[in-house]
PDB file of C-alpha atoms and ligand atoms in Angstrom:
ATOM      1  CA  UNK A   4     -34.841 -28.517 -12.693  1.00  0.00           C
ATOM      2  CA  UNK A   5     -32.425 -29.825 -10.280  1.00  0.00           C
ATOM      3  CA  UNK A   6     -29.764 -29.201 -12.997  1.00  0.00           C
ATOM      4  CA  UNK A   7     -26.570 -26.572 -11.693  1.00  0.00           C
ATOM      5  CA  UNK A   8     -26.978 -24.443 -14.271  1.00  0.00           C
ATOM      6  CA  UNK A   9     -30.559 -23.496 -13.593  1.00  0.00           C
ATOM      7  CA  UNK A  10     -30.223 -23.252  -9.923  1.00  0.00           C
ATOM      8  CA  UNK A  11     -27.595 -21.067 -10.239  1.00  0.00           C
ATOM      9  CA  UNK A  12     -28.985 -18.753 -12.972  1.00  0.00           C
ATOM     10  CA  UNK A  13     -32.529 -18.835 -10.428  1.00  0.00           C
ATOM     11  CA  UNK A  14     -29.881 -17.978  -7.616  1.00  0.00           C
ATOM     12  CA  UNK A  15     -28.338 -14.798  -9.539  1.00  0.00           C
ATOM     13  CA  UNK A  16     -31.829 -13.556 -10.145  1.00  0.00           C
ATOM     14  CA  UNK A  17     -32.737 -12.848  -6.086  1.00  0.00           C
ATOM     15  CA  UNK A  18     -29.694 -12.756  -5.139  1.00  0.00           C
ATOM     16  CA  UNK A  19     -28.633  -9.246  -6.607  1.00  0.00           C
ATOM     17  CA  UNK A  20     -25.416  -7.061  -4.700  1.00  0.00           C
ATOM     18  CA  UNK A  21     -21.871  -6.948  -6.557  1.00  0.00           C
ATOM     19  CA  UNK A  22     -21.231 -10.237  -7.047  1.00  0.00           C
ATOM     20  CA  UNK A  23     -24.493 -12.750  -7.531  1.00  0.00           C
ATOM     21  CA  UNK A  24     -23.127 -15.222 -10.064  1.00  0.00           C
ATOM     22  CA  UNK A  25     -20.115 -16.179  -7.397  1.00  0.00           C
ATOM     23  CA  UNK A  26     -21.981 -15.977  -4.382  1.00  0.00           C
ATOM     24  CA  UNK A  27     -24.186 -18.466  -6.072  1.00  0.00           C
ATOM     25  CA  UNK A  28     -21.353 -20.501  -6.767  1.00  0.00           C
ATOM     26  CA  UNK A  29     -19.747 -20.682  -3.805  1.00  0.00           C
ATOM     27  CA  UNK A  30     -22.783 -21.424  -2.075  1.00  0.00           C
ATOM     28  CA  UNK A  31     -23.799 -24.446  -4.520  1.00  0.00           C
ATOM     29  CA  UNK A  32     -20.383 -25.448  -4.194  1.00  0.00           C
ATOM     30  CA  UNK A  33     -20.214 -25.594  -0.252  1.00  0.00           C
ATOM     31  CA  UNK A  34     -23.521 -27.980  -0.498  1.00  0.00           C
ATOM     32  CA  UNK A  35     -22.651 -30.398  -3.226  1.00  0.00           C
ATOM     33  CA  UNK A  36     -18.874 -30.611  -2.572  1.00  0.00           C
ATOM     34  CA  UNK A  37     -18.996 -29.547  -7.020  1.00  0.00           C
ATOM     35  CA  UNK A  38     -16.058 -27.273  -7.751  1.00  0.00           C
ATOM     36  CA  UNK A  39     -16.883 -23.778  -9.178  1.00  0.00           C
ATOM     37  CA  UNK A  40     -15.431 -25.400 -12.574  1.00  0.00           C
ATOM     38  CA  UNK A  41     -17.501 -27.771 -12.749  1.00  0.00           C
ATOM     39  CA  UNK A  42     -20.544 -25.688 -13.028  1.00  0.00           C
ATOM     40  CA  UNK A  43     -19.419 -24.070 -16.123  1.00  0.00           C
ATOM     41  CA  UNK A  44     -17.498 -27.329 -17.330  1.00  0.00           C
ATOM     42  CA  UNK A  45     -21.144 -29.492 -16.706  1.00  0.00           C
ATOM     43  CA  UNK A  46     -23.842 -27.204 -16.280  1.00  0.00           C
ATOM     44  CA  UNK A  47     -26.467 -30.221 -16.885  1.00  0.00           C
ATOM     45  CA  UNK A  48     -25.310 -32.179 -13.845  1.00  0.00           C
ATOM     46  CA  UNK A  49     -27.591 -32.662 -11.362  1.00  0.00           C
ATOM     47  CA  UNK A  50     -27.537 -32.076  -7.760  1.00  0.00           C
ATOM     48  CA  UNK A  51     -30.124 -34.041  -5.262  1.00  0.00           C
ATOM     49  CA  UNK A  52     -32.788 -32.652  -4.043  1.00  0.00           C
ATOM     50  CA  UNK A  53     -31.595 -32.566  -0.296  1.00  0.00           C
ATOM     51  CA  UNK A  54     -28.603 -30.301  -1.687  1.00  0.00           C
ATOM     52  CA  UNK A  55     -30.614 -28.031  -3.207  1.00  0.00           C
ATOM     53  CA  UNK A  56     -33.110 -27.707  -0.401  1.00  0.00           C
ATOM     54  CA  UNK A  57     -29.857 -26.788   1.552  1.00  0.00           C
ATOM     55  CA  UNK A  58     -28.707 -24.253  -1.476  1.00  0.00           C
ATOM     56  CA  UNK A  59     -31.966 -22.672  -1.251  1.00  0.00           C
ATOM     57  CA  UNK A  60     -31.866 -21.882   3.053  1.00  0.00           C
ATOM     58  CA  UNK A  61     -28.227 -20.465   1.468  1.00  0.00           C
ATOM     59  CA  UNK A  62     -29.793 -18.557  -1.050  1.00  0.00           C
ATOM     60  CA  UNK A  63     -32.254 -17.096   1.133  1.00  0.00           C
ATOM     61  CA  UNK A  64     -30.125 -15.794   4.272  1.00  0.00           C
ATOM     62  CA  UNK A  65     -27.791 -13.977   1.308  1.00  0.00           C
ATOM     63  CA  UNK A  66     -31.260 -12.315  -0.059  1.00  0.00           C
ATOM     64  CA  UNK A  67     -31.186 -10.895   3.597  1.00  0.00           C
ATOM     65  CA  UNK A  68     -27.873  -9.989   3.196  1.00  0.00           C
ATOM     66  CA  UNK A  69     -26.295 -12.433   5.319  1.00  0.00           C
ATOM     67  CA  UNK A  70     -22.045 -12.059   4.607  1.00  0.00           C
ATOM     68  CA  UNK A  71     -20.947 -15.298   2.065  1.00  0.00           C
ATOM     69  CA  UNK A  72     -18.590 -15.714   4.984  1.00  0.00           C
ATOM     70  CA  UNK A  73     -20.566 -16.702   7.341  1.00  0.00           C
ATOM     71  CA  UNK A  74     -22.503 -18.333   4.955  1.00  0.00           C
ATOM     72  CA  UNK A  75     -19.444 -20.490   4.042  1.00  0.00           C
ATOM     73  CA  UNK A  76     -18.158 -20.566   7.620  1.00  0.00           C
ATOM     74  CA  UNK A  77     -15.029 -19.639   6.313  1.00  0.00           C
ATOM     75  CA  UNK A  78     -12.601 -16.899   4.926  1.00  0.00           C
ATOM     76  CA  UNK A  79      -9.470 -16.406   3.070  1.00  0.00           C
ATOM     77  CA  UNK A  80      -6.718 -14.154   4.590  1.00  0.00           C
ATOM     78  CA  UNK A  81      -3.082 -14.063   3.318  1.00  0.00           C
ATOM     79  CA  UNK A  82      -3.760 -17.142   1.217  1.00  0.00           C
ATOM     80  CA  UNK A  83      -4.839 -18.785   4.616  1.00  0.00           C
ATOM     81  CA  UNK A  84      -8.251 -20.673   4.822  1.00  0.00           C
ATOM     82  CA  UNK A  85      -9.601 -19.429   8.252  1.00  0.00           C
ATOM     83  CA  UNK A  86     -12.799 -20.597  10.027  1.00  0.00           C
ATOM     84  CA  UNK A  87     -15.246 -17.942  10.345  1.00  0.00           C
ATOM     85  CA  UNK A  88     -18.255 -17.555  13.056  1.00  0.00           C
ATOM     86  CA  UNK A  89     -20.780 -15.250  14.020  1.00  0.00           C
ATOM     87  CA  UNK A  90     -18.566 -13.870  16.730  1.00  0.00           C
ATOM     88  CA  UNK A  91     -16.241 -12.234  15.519  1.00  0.00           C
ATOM     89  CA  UNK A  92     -15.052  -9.662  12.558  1.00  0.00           C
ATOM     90  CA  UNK A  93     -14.935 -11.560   9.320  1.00  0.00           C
ATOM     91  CA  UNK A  94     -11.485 -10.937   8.298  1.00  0.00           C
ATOM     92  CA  UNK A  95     -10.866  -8.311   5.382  1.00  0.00           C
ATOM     93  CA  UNK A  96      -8.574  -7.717   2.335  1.00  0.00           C
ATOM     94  CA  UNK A  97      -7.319  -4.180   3.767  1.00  0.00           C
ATOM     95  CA  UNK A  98      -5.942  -5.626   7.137  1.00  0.00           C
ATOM     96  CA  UNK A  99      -3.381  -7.694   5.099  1.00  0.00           C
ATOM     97  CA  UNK A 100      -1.321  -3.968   4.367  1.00  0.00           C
ATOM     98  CA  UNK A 101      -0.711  -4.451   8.304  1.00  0.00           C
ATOM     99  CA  UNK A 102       0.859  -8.068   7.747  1.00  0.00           C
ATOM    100  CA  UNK A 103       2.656  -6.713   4.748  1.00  0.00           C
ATOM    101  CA  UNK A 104       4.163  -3.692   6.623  1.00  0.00           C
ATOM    102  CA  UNK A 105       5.019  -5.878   9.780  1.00  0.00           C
ATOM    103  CA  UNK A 106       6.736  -8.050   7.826  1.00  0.00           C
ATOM    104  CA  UNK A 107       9.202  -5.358   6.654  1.00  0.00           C
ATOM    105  CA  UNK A 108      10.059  -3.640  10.109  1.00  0.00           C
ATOM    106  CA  UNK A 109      13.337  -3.698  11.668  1.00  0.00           C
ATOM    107  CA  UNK A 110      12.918  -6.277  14.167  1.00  0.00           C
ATOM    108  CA  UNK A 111      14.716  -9.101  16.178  1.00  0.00           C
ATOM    109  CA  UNK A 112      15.345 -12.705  14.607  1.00  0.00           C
ATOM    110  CA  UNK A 113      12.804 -13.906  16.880  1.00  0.00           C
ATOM    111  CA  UNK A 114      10.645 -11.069  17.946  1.00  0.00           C
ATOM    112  CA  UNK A 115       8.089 -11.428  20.238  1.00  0.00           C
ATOM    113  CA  UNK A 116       5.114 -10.416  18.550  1.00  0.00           C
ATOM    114  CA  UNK A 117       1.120  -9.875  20.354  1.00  0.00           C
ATOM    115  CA  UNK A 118      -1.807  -8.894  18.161  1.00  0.00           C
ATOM    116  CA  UNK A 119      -4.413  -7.964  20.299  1.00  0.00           C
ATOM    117  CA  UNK A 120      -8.274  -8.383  19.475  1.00  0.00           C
ATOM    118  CA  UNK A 121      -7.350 -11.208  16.984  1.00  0.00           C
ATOM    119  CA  UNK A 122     -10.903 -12.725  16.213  1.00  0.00           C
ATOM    120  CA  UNK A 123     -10.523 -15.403  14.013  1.00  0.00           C
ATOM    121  CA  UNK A 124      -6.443 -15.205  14.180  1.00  0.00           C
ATOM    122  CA  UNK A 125      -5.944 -13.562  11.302  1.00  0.00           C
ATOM    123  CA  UNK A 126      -3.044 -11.576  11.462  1.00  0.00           C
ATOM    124  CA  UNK A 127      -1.358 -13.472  13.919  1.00  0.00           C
ATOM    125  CA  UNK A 128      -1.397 -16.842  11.613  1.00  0.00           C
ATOM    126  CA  UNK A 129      -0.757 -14.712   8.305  1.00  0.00           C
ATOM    127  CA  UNK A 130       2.616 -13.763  10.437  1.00  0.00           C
ATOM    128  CA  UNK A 131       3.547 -17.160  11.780  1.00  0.00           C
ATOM    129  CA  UNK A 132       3.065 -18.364   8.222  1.00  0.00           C
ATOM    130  CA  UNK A 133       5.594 -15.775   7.235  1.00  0.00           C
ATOM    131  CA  UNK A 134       8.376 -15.759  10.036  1.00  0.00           C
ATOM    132  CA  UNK A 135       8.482 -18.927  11.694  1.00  0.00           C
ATOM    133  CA  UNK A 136      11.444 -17.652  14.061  1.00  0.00           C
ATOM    134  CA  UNK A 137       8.525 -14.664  15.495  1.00  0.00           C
ATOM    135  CA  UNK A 138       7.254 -15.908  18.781  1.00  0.00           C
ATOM    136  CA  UNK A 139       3.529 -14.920  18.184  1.00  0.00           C
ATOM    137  CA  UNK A 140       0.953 -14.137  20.804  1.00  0.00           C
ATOM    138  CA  UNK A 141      -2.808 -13.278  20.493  1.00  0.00           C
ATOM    139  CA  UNK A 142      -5.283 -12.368  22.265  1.00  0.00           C
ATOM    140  CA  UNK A 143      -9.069 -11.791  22.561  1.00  0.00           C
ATOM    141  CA  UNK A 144     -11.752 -10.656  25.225  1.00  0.00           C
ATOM    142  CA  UNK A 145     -14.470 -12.996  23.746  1.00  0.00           C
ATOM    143  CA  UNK A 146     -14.104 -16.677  24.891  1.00  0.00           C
ATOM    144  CA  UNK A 147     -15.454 -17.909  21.594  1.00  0.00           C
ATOM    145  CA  UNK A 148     -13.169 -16.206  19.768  1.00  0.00           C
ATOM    146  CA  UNK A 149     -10.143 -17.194  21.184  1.00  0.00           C
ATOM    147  CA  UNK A 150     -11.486 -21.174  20.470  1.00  0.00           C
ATOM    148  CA  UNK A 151     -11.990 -20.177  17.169  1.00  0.00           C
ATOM    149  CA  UNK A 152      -8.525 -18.612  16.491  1.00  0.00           C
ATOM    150  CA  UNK A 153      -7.137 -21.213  18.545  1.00  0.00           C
ATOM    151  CA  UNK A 154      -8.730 -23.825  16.142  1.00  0.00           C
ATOM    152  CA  UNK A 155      -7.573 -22.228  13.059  1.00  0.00           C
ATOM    153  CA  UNK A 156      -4.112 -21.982  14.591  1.00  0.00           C
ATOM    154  CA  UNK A 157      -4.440 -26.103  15.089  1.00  0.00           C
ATOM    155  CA  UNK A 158      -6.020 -26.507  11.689  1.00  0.00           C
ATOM    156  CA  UNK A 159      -3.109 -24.482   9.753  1.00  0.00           C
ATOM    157  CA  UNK A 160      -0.921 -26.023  11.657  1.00  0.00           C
ATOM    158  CA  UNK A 161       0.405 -22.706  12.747  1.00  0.00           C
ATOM    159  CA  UNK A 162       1.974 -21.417  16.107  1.00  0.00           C
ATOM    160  CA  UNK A 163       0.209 -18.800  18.021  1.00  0.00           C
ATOM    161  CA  UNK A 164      -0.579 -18.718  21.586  1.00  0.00           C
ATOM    162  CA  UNK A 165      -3.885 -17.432  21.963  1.00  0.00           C
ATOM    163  CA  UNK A 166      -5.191 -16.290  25.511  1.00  0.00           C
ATOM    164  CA  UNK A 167      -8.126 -14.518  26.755  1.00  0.00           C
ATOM    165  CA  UNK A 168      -8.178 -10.902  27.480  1.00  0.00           C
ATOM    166  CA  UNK A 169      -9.204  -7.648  27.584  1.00  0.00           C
ATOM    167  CA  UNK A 170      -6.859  -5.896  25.922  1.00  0.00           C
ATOM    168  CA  UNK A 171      -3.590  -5.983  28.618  1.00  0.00           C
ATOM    169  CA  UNK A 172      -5.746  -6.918  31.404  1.00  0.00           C
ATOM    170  CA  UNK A 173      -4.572 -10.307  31.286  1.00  0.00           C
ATOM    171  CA  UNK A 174      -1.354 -10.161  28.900  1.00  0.00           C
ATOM    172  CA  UNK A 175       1.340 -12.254  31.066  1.00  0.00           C
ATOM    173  CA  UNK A 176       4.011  -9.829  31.883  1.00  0.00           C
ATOM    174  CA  UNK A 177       6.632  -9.699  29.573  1.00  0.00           C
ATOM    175  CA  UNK A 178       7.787  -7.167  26.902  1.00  0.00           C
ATOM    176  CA  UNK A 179       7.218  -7.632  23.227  1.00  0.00           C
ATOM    177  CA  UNK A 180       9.411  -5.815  19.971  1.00  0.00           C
ATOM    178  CA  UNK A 181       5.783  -5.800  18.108  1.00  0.00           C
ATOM    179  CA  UNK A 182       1.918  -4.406  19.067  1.00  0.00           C
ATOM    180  CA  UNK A 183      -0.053  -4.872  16.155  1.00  0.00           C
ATOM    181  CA  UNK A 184      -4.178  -4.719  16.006  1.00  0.00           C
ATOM    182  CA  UNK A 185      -7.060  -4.236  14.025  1.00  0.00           C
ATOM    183  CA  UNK A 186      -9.173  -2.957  16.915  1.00  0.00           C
ATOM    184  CA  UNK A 187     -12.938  -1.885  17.056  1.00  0.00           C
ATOM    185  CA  UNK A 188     -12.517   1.699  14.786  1.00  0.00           C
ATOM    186  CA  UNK A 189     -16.210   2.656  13.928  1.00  0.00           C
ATOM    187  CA  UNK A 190     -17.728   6.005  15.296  1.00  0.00           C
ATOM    188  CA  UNK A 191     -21.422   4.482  17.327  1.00  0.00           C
ATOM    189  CA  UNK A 192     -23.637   6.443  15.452  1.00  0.00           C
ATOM    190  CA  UNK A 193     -22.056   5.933  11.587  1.00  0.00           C
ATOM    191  CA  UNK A 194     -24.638   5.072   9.401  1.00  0.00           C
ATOM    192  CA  UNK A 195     -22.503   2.560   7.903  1.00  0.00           C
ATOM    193  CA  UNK A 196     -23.363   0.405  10.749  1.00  0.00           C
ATOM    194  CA  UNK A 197     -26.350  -0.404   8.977  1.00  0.00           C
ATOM    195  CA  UNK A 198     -25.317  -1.472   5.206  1.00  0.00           C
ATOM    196  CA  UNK A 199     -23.876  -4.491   4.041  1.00  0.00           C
ATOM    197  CA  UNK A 200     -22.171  -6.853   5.546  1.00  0.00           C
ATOM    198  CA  UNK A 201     -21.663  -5.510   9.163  1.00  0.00           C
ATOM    199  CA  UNK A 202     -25.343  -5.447  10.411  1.00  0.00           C
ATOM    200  CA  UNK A 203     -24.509  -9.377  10.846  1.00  0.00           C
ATOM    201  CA  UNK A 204     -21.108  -8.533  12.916  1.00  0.00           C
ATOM    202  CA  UNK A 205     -20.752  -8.685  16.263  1.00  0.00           C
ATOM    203  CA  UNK A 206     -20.549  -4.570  17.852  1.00  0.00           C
ATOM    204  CA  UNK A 207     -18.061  -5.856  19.895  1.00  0.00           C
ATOM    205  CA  UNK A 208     -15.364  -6.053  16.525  1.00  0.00           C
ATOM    206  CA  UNK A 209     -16.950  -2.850  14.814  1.00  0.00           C
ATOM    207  CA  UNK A 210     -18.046   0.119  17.338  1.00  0.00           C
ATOM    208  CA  UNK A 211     -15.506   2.151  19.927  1.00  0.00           C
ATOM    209  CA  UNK A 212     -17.552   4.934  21.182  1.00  0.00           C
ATOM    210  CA  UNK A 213     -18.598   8.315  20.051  1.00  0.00           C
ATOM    211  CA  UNK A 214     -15.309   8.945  17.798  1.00  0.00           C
ATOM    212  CA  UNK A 215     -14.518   5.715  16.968  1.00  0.00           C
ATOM    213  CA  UNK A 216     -11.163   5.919  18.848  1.00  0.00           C
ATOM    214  CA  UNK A 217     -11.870   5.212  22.513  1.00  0.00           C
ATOM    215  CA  UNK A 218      -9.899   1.284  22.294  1.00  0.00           C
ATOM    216  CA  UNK A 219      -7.303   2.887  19.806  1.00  0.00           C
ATOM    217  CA  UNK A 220      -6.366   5.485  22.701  1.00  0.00           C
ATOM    218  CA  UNK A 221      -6.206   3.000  25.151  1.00  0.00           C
ATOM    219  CA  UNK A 222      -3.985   0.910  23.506  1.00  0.00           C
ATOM    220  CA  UNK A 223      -1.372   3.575  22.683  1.00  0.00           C
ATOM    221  CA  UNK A 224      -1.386   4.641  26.150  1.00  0.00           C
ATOM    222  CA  UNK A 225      -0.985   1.619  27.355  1.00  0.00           C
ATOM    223  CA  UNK A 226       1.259  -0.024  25.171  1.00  0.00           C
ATOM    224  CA  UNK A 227       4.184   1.501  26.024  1.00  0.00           C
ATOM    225  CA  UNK A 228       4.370  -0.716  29.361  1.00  0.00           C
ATOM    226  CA  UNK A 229       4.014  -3.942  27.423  1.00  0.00           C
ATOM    227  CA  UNK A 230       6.770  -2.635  24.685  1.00  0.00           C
ATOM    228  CA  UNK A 231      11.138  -3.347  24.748  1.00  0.00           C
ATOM    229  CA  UNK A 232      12.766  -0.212  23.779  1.00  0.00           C
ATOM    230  CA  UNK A 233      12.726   0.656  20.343  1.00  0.00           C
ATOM    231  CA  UNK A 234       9.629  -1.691  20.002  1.00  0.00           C
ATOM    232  CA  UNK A 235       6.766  -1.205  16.951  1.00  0.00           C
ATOM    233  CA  UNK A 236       2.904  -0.344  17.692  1.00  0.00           C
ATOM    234  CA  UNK A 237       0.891  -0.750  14.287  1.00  0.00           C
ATOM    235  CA  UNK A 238      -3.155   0.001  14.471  1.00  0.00           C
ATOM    236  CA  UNK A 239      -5.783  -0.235  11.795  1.00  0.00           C
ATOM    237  CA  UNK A 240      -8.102   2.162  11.601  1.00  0.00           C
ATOM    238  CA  UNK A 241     -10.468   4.291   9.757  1.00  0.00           C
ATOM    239  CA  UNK A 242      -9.869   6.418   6.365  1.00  0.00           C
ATOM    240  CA  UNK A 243     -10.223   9.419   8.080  1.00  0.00           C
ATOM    241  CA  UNK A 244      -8.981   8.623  11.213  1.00  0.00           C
ATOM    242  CA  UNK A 245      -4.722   9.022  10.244  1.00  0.00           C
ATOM    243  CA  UNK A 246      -4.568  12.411  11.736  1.00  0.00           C
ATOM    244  CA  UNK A 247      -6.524  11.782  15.191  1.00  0.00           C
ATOM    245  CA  UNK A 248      -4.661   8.391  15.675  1.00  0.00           C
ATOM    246  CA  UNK A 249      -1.277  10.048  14.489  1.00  0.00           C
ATOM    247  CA  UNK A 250      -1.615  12.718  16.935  1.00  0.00           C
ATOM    248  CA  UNK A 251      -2.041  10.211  19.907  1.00  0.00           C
ATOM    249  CA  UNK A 252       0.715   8.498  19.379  1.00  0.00           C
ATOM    250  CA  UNK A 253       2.684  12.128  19.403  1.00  0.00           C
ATOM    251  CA  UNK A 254       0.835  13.366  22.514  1.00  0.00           C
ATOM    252  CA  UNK A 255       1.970   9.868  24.472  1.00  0.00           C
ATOM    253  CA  UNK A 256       5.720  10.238  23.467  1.00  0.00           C
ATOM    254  CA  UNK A 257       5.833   7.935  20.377  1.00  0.00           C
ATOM    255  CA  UNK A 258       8.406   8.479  17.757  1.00  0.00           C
ATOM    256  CA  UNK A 259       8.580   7.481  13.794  1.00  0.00           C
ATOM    257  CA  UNK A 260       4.721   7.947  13.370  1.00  0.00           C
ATOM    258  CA  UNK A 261       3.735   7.101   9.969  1.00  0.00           C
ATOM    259  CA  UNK A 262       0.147   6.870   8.426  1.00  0.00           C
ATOM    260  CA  UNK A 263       0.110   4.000   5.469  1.00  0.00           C
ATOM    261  CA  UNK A 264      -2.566   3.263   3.286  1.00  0.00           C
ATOM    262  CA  UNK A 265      -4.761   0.139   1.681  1.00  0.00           C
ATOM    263  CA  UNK A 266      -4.578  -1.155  -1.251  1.00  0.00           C
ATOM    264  CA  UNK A 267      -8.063   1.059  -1.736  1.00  0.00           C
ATOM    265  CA  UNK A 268      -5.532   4.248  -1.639  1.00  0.00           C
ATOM    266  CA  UNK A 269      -7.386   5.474   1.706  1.00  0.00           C
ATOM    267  CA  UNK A 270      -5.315   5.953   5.304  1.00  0.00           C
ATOM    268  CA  UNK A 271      -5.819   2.265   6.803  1.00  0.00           C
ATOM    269  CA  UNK A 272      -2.987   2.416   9.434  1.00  0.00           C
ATOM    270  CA  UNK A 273      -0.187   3.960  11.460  1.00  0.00           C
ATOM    271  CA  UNK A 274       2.436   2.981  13.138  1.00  0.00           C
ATOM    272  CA  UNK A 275       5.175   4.098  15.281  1.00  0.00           C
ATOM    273  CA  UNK A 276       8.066   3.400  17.705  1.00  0.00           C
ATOM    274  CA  UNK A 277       8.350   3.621  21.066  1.00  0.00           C
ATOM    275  CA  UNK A 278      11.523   5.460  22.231  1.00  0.00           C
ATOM    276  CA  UNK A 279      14.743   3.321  23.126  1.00  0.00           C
ATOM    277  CA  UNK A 280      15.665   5.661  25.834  1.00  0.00           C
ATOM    278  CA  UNK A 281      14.457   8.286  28.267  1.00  0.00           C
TER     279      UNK A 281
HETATM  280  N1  LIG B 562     -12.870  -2.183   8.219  1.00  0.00           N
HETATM  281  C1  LIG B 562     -14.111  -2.591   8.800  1.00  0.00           C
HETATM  282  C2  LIG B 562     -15.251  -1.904   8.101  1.00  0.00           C
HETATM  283  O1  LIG B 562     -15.205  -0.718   7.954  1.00  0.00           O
HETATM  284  C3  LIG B 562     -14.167  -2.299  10.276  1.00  0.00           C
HETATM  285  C4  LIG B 562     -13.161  -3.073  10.998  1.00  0.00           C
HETATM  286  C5  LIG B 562     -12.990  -2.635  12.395  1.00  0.00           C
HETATM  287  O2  LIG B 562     -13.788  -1.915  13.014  1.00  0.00           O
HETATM  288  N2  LIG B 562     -11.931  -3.060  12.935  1.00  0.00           N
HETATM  289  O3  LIG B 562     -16.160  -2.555   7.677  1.00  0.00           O
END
């Protein structure tokens, strides 16, 4: 009974959602240290029963709709294994367009780069990965986030300095060539708050007031005093949000602001340039 193959198949049966056969997987994988091949390879091997006690407490929080992620206590971004907790945003597919697009922006050899709200470092490691020459800064008003992204930047092997703060509050002074952030975006009363994998997120990541928009406006205020000449702002941000965030950027002076979507096809970010003269 303690056999993979009929844990899993018991697994599939409660667990239900879009994907119950790999969530069962990865969750009998994480306890037994089995690969995911190896279930389908030897589906007669056996597990012990302290494993499958543990797959089972697994099994359980998932029936509640716990995310895999936390689940797993970890996440893949940009090909990057990062650690995952309870405090912060798990990281998601559509946020790697922003790496993508930073990564093709006219910018100096070694730009100075700050990506503000980070969580678990997401965007800030998929970028060192990428340009080793950036000088990469993060930053994040939750203490236990900036351990966490300060963990996966030791565990990747990565270099990001990551400091603690409220959006500028506590930025040293300097000037940067790149803003880029996947800020709280969600309107407090959307009724997505309460489906899927976001009731177990922290507010803090998700919810910015009655629009949605009240940390994006801040930051494109703001953001013009932490910016060279010529430097690059780039914010996530809801599918319907392009036009509202667009228009902020205009009203503060921006130039070169562009809306670009996910790989979903739906308005996921804009970005835009702050002038190089008065
Ligand atoms: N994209 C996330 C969601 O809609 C929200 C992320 C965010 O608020 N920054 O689930």
């Amino acid at each position: 009974m303690l056999t993979c193959e009929a844990l899993i198949n018991d697994a599939v049966a409660s667990i239900g959602g879009d994907s119950p056969k790999l969530d069962a997987e990865l969750l009998l994988s994480h306890v037994s240290g089995l690969s995911r091949t190896s279930f389908r390879a030897w589906p007669e091997r056996e597990v012990t029963a302290a494993q499958a006690e543990q797959f089972s407490v697994l099994v359980a929080e998932r029936v509640n709709g716990k995310p895999i992620a936390y689940l797993l206590g970890q996440q893949e971004f940009w090909s990057l294994p990062l650690k995952v907790s309870a405090s912060t945003l798990i990281p998601r597919p559509d946020t790697e367009c922003l790496v993508e697009t930073a990564l093709f922006l006219e910018l100096p050899e070694s730009a100075r780069v700050l990506d503000l709200g980070t969580g678990t470092g997401a965007i800030a490691l998929a970028l060192a990965s990428e340009k080793p020459n950036w000088q990469i800064m993060a930053s994040d008003r939750i203490a236990e986030a900036v351990n966490l992204a300060r963990e996966n930047s030791q565990n990747l092997n990565l270099p990001v300095t990551v400091v603690q703060s409220n959006w500028f509050e506590d930025i040293p002074a300097g000037t940067f060539d790149l803003l880029i952030s996947n800020p709280p975006y969600i309107p407090v009363s959307d009724r997505h708050l309460s489906e899927g994998d976001v009731r177990f997120e922290p507010e803090s990541a998700l919810v910015a007031g009655d629009d949605g928009l009240d940390d994006i406006r801040l930051l494109i205020i703001q953001g013009l005093d932490w910016l060279n000449a010529g430097g690059w702002m780039m914010l996530e941000h809801g599918y319907d949000q392009g036009e509202a965030v667009r228009s902020l950027f205009a009203e503060a002076g921006w130039l070169t602001i562009e809306t670009r979507k996910d790989y979903g096809g739906n308005d996921r970010m804009t970005l835009a340039r702050k002038p190089t003269s008065d």
